[in-house]
Coordinates of C-alpha atoms and ligand atoms in Angstrom, one line a residue:
X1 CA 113.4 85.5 109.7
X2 CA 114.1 89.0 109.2
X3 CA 111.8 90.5 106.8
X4 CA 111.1 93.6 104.6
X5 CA 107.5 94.9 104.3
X6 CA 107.4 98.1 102.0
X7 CA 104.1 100.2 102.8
X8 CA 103.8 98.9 106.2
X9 CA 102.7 101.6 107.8
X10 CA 99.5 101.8 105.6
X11 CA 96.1 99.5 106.2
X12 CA 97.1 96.0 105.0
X13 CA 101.0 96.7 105.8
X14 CA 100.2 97.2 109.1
X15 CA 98.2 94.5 109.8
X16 CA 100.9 92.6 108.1
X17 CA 103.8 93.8 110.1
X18 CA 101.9 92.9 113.5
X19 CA 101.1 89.0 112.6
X20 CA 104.9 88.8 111.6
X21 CA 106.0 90.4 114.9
X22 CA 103.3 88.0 116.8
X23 CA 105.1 85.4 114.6
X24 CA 108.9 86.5 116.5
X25 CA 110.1 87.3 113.1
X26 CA 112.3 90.5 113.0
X27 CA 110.4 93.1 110.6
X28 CA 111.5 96.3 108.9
X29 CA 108.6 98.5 107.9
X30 CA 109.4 100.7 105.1
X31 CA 107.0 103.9 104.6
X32 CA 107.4 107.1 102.9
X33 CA 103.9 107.9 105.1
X34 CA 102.6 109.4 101.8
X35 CA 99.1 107.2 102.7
X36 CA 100.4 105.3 105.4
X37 CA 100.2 106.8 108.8
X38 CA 102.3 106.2 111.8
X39 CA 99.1 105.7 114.2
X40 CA 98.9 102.2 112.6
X41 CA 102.4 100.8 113.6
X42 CA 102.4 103.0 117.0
X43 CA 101.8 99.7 119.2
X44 CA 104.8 98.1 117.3
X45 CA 107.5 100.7 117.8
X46 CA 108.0 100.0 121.3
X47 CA 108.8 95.8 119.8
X48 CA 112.9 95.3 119.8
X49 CA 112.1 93.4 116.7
X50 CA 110.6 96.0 114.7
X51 CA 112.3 98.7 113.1
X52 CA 110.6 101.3 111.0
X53 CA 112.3 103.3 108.2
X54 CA 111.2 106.3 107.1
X55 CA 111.9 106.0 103.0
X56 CA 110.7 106.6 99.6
X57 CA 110.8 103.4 97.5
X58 CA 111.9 104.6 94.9
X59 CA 115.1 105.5 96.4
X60 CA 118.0 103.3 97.1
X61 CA 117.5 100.9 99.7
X62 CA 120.4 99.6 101.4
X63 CA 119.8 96.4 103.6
X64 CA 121.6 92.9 104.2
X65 CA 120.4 89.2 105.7
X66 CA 117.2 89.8 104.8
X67 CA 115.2 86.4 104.0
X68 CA 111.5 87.9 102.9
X69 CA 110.3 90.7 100.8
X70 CA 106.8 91.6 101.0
X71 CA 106.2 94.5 98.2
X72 CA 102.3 96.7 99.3
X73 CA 104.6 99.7 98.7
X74 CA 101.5 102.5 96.4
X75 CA 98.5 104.2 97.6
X76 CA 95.7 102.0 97.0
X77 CA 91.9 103.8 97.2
X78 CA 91.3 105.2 93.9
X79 CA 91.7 109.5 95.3
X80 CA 94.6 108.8 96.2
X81 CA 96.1 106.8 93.6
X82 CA 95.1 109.7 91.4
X83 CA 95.9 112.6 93.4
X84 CA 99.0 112.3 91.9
X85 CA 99.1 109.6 89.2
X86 CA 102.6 110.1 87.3
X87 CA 104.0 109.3 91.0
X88 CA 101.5 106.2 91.5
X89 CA 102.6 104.7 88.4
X90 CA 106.4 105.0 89.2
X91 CA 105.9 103.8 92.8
X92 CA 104.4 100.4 91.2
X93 CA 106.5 100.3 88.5
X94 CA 109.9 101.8 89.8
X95 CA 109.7 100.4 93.1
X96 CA 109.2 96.5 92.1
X97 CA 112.5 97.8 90.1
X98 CA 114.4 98.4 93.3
X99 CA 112.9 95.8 95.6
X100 CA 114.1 92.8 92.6
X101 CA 117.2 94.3 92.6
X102 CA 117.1 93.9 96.7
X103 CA 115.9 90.5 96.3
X104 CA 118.8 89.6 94.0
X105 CA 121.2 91.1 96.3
X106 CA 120.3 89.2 99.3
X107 CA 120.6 85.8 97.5
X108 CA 117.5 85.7 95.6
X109 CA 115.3 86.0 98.2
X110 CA 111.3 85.3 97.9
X111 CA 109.4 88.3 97.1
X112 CA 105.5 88.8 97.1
X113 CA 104.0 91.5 95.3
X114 CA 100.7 93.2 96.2
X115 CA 98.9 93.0 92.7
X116 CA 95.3 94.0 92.6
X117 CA 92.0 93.2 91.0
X118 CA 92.6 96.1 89.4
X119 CA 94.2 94.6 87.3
X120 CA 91.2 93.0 85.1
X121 CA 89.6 96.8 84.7
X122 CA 86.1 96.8 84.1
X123 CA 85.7 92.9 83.6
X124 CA 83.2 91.5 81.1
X125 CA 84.0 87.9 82.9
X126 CA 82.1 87.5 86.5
X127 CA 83.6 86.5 88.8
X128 CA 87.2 87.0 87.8
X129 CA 89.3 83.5 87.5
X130 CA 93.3 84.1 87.5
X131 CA 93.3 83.2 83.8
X132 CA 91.4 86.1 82.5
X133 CA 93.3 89.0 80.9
X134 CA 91.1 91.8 81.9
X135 CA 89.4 95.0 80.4
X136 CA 91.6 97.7 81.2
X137 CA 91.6 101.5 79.8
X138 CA 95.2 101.9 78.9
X139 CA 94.5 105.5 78.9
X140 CA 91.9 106.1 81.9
X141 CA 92.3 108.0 85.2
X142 CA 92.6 104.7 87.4
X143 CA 95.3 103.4 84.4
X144 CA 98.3 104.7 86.5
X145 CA 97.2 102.4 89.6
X146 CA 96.0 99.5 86.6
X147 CA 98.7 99.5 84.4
X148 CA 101.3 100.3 87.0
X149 CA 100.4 96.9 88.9
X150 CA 99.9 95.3 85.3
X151 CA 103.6 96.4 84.9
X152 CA 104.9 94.9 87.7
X153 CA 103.5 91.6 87.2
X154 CA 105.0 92.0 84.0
X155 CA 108.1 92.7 85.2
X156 CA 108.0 89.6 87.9
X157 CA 107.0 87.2 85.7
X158 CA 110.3 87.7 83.1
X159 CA 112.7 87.4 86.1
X160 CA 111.1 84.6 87.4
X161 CA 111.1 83.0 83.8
X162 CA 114.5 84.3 82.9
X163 CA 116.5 84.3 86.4
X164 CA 114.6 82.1 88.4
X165 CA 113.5 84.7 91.1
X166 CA 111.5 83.1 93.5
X167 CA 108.6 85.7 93.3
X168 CA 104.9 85.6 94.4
X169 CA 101.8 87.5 93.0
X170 CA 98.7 88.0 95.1
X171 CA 95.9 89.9 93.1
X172 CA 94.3 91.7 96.4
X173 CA 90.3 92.1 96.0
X174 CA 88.2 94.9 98.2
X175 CA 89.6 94.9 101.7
X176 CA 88.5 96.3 104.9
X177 CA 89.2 96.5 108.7
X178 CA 90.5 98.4 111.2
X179 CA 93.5 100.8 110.2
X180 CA 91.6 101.6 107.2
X181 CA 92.2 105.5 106.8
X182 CA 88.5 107.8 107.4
X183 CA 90.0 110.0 104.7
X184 CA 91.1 107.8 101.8
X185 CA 87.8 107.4 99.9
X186 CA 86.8 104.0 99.9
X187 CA 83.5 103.2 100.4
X188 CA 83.4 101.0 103.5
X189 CA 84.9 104.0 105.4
X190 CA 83.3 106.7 103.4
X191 CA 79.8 104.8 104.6
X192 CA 80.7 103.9 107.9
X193 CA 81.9 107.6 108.8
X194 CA 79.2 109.3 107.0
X195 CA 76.6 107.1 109.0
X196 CA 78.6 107.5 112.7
X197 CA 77.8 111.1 111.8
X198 CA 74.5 111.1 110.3
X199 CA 75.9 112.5 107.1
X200 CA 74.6 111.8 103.8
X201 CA 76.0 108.2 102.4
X202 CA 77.4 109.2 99.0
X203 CA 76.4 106.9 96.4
X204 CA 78.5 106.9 93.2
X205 CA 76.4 106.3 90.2
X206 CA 73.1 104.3 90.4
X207 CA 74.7 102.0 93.4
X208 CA 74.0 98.7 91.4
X209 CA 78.1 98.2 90.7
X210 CA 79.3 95.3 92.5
X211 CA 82.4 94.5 95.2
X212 CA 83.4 91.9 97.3
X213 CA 84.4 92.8 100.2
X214 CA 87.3 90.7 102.4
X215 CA 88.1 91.6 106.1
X216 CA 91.6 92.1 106.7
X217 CA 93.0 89.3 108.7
X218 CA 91.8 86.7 106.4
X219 CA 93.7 88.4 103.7
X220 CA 97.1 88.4 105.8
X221 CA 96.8 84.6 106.3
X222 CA 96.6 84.2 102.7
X223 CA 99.0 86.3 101.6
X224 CA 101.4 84.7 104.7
X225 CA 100.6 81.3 103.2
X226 CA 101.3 82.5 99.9
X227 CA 105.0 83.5 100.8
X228 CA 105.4 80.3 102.7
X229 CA 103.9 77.8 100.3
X230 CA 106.5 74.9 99.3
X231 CA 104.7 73.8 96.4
X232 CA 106.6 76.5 94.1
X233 CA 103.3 78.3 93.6
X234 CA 104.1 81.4 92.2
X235 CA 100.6 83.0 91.4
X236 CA 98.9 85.0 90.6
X237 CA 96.2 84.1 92.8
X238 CA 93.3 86.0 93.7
X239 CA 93.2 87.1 97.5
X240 CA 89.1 88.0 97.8
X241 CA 85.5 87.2 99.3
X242 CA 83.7 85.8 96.9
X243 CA 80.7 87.2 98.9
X244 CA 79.3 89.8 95.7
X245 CA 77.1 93.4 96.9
X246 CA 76.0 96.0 95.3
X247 CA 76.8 99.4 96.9
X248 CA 73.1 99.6 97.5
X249 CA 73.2 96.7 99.9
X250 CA 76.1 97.4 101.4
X251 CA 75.2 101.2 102.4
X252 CA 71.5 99.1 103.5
X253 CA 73.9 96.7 105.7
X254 CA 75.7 99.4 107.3
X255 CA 72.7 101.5 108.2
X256 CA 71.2 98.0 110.0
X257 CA 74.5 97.4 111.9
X258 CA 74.3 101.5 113.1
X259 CA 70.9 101.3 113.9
X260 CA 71.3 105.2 116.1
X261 CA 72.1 106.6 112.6
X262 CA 69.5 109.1 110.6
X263 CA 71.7 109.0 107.9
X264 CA 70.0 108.8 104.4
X265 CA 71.5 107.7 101.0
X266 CA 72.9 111.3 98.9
X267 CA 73.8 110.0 94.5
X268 CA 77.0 111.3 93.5
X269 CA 78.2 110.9 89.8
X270 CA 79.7 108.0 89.2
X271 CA 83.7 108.5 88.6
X272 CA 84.6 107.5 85.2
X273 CA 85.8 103.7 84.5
X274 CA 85.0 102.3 88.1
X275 CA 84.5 99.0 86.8
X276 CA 80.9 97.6 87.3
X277 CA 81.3 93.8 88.7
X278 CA 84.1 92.5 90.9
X279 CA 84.2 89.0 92.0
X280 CA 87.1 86.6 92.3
X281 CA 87.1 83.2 91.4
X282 CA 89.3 81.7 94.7
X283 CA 89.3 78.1 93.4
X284 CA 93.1 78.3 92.8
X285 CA 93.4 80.2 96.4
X286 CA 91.6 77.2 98.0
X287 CA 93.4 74.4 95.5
X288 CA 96.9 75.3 96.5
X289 CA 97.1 77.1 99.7
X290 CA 94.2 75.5 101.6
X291 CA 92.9 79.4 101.6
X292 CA 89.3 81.0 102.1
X293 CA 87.9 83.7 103.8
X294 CA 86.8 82.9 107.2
X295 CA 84.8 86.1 108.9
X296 CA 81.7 86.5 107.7
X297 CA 80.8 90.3 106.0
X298 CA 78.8 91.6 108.6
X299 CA 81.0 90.3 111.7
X300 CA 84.6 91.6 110.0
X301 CA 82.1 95.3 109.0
X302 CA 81.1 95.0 113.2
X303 CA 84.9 95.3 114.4
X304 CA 85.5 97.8 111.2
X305 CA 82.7 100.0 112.9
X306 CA 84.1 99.6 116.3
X307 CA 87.3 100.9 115.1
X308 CA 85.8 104.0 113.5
X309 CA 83.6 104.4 116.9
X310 CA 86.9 104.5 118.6
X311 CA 88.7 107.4 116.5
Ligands
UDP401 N1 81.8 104.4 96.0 C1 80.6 105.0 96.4 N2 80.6 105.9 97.4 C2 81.8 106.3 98.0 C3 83.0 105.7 97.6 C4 82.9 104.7 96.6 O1 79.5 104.6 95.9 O2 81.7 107.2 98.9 C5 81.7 103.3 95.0 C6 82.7 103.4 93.9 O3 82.2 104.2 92.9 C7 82.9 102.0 93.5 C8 82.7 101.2 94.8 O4 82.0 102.1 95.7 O5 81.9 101.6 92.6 C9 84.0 100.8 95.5 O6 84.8 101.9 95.6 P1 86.2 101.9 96.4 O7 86.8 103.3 96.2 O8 86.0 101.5 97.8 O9 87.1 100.8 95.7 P2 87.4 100.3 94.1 O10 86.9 98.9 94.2 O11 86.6 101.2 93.2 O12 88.8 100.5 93.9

């Protein structure tokens, strides 16, 4: 099949563009490399079935006989989502835009989009099934990324209702692996980093919020069987390790798996909104796509650490 991924030179693009490849499928990568970095698709640009195009998504994209859309096309960690929010919000909300209207010009083409837990804000429900509506600040600084990606499903869901598009919504929870860029902010690679080079560990806030955190590869098989499912499943479905940390235990975890580290824990002010519990229910993941995560926390944070040991 010949397929478009949008954002796949960033973390989860890239790892998505490689399993296609390794699945002889023909991919075209689409990145503006506004977060995604060409170091992550280097080892594909040598494949004759890879091609990567430089582009912003927001601008007119051009392409014919293709049979797949994946949409991850947005900067993802929270500083850079809101380094420059006005153009977060129209990457989520322009770009799904432009990649239905690519979809409907190829013959109605399937076409998954890279929603987010985001999108239930600072939920009063733990953990998070599909059918809960969220708690989101319409107003906030992570509102661009929120609503944005709110907006898009939005958008999905009336074309699917009203022209049949054969769409797909994955609502992505915490992810980490290799790839993962040192600079973007997230925790796992802010603490990982920091403790390589016995820096402080910045804690935001009192470190008793919650995440669950998903290594990579389990959440490119899901979102793979997603696309792929015959059932007409259209989502959304939760993509996540139901595994639940606080940031407490997870900076504790990291400083066991670096045992050479003198790094010690530093409290930072906790940004305003960053939601307190995150959990997702993955009952409908497992009911209709025979999906859950397979590698354990501490094994997938193991080969996370041996990618940052390697930079
Ligand atoms: N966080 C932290 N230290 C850091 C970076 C993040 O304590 O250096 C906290 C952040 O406040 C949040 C959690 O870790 O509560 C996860 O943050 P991340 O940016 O990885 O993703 P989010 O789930 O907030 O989008």
């Amino acid at each position: 099949m010949k397929i478009l991924v949008t954002g796949g030179a960033g973390f989860v693009g890239s790892h998505l563009c490689t399993r296609l490849i390794e699945d002889c499928h023909k991919v075209i990568c689409l990145d503006n490399l506004y977060t995604g970095r060409v170091e992550n698709i280097e080892p594909l640009m040598e494949n004759d079935n890879f091609t990567f195009v430089q582009q912003d998504i927001l601008e007119h994209l051009d392409i014919s006989n293709l049979d797949r859309i994946y949409n991850l096309a947005c900067p993802a960690s929270p500083p850079a989502y809101q380094s420059d929010p006005i153009y977060t919000f129209k990457t989520s909300v322009l770009g799904i835009m432009n990649m239905i209207d690519l979809s409907i010009a190829n013959g109605n083409i399937p076409l998954l989009q890279a929603s987010t837990s985001e999108i239930y804000g600072d939920p009063a429900v733990n953990p998070q099934p599909e059918s809960y509506w969220g708690n989101v600040n319409p107003i906030g600084i992570r509102s661009c990324y929120d609503e944005g990606k709110r907006a898009a499903e939005t958008i999905l869901m009336d074309y699917y209702r009203g022209k049949k598009l054969p769409i797909r919504i994955v609502r992505i929870f915490n992810t980490y692996g290799p790839n993962m860029d040192p600079q973007d902010g997230r925790v796992v690679s802010n603490f990982i980093t920091q403790a390589l080079n016995n820096h402080k560990l910045t804690m935001y806030g009192d470190g008793e919020q919650t995440r669950s955190f998903q290594y990579v590869s389990d959440l490119i098989e899901g979102m793979i069987r997603m696309m792929e499912n015959e059932k007409d499943f259209i989502g959304p479905v939760n993509l996540g390790n139901p595994e639940e940390y606080t940031m407490k235990e997870l900076a504790k975890l990291i400083l066991e798996l670096i045992p050479e580290s003198k790094s010690k824990i530093v409290h930072k002010k906790l940004p305003s909104d960053d939601p307190k519990v995150r959990k997702p229910d993955i009952a409908l993941a497992k009911e209709k796509l025979g999906w859950e995560p397979t590698v354990p926390v501490r094994e997938g944070l193991l080969k996370t650490i041996d990618y940052f040991r390697s930079l």
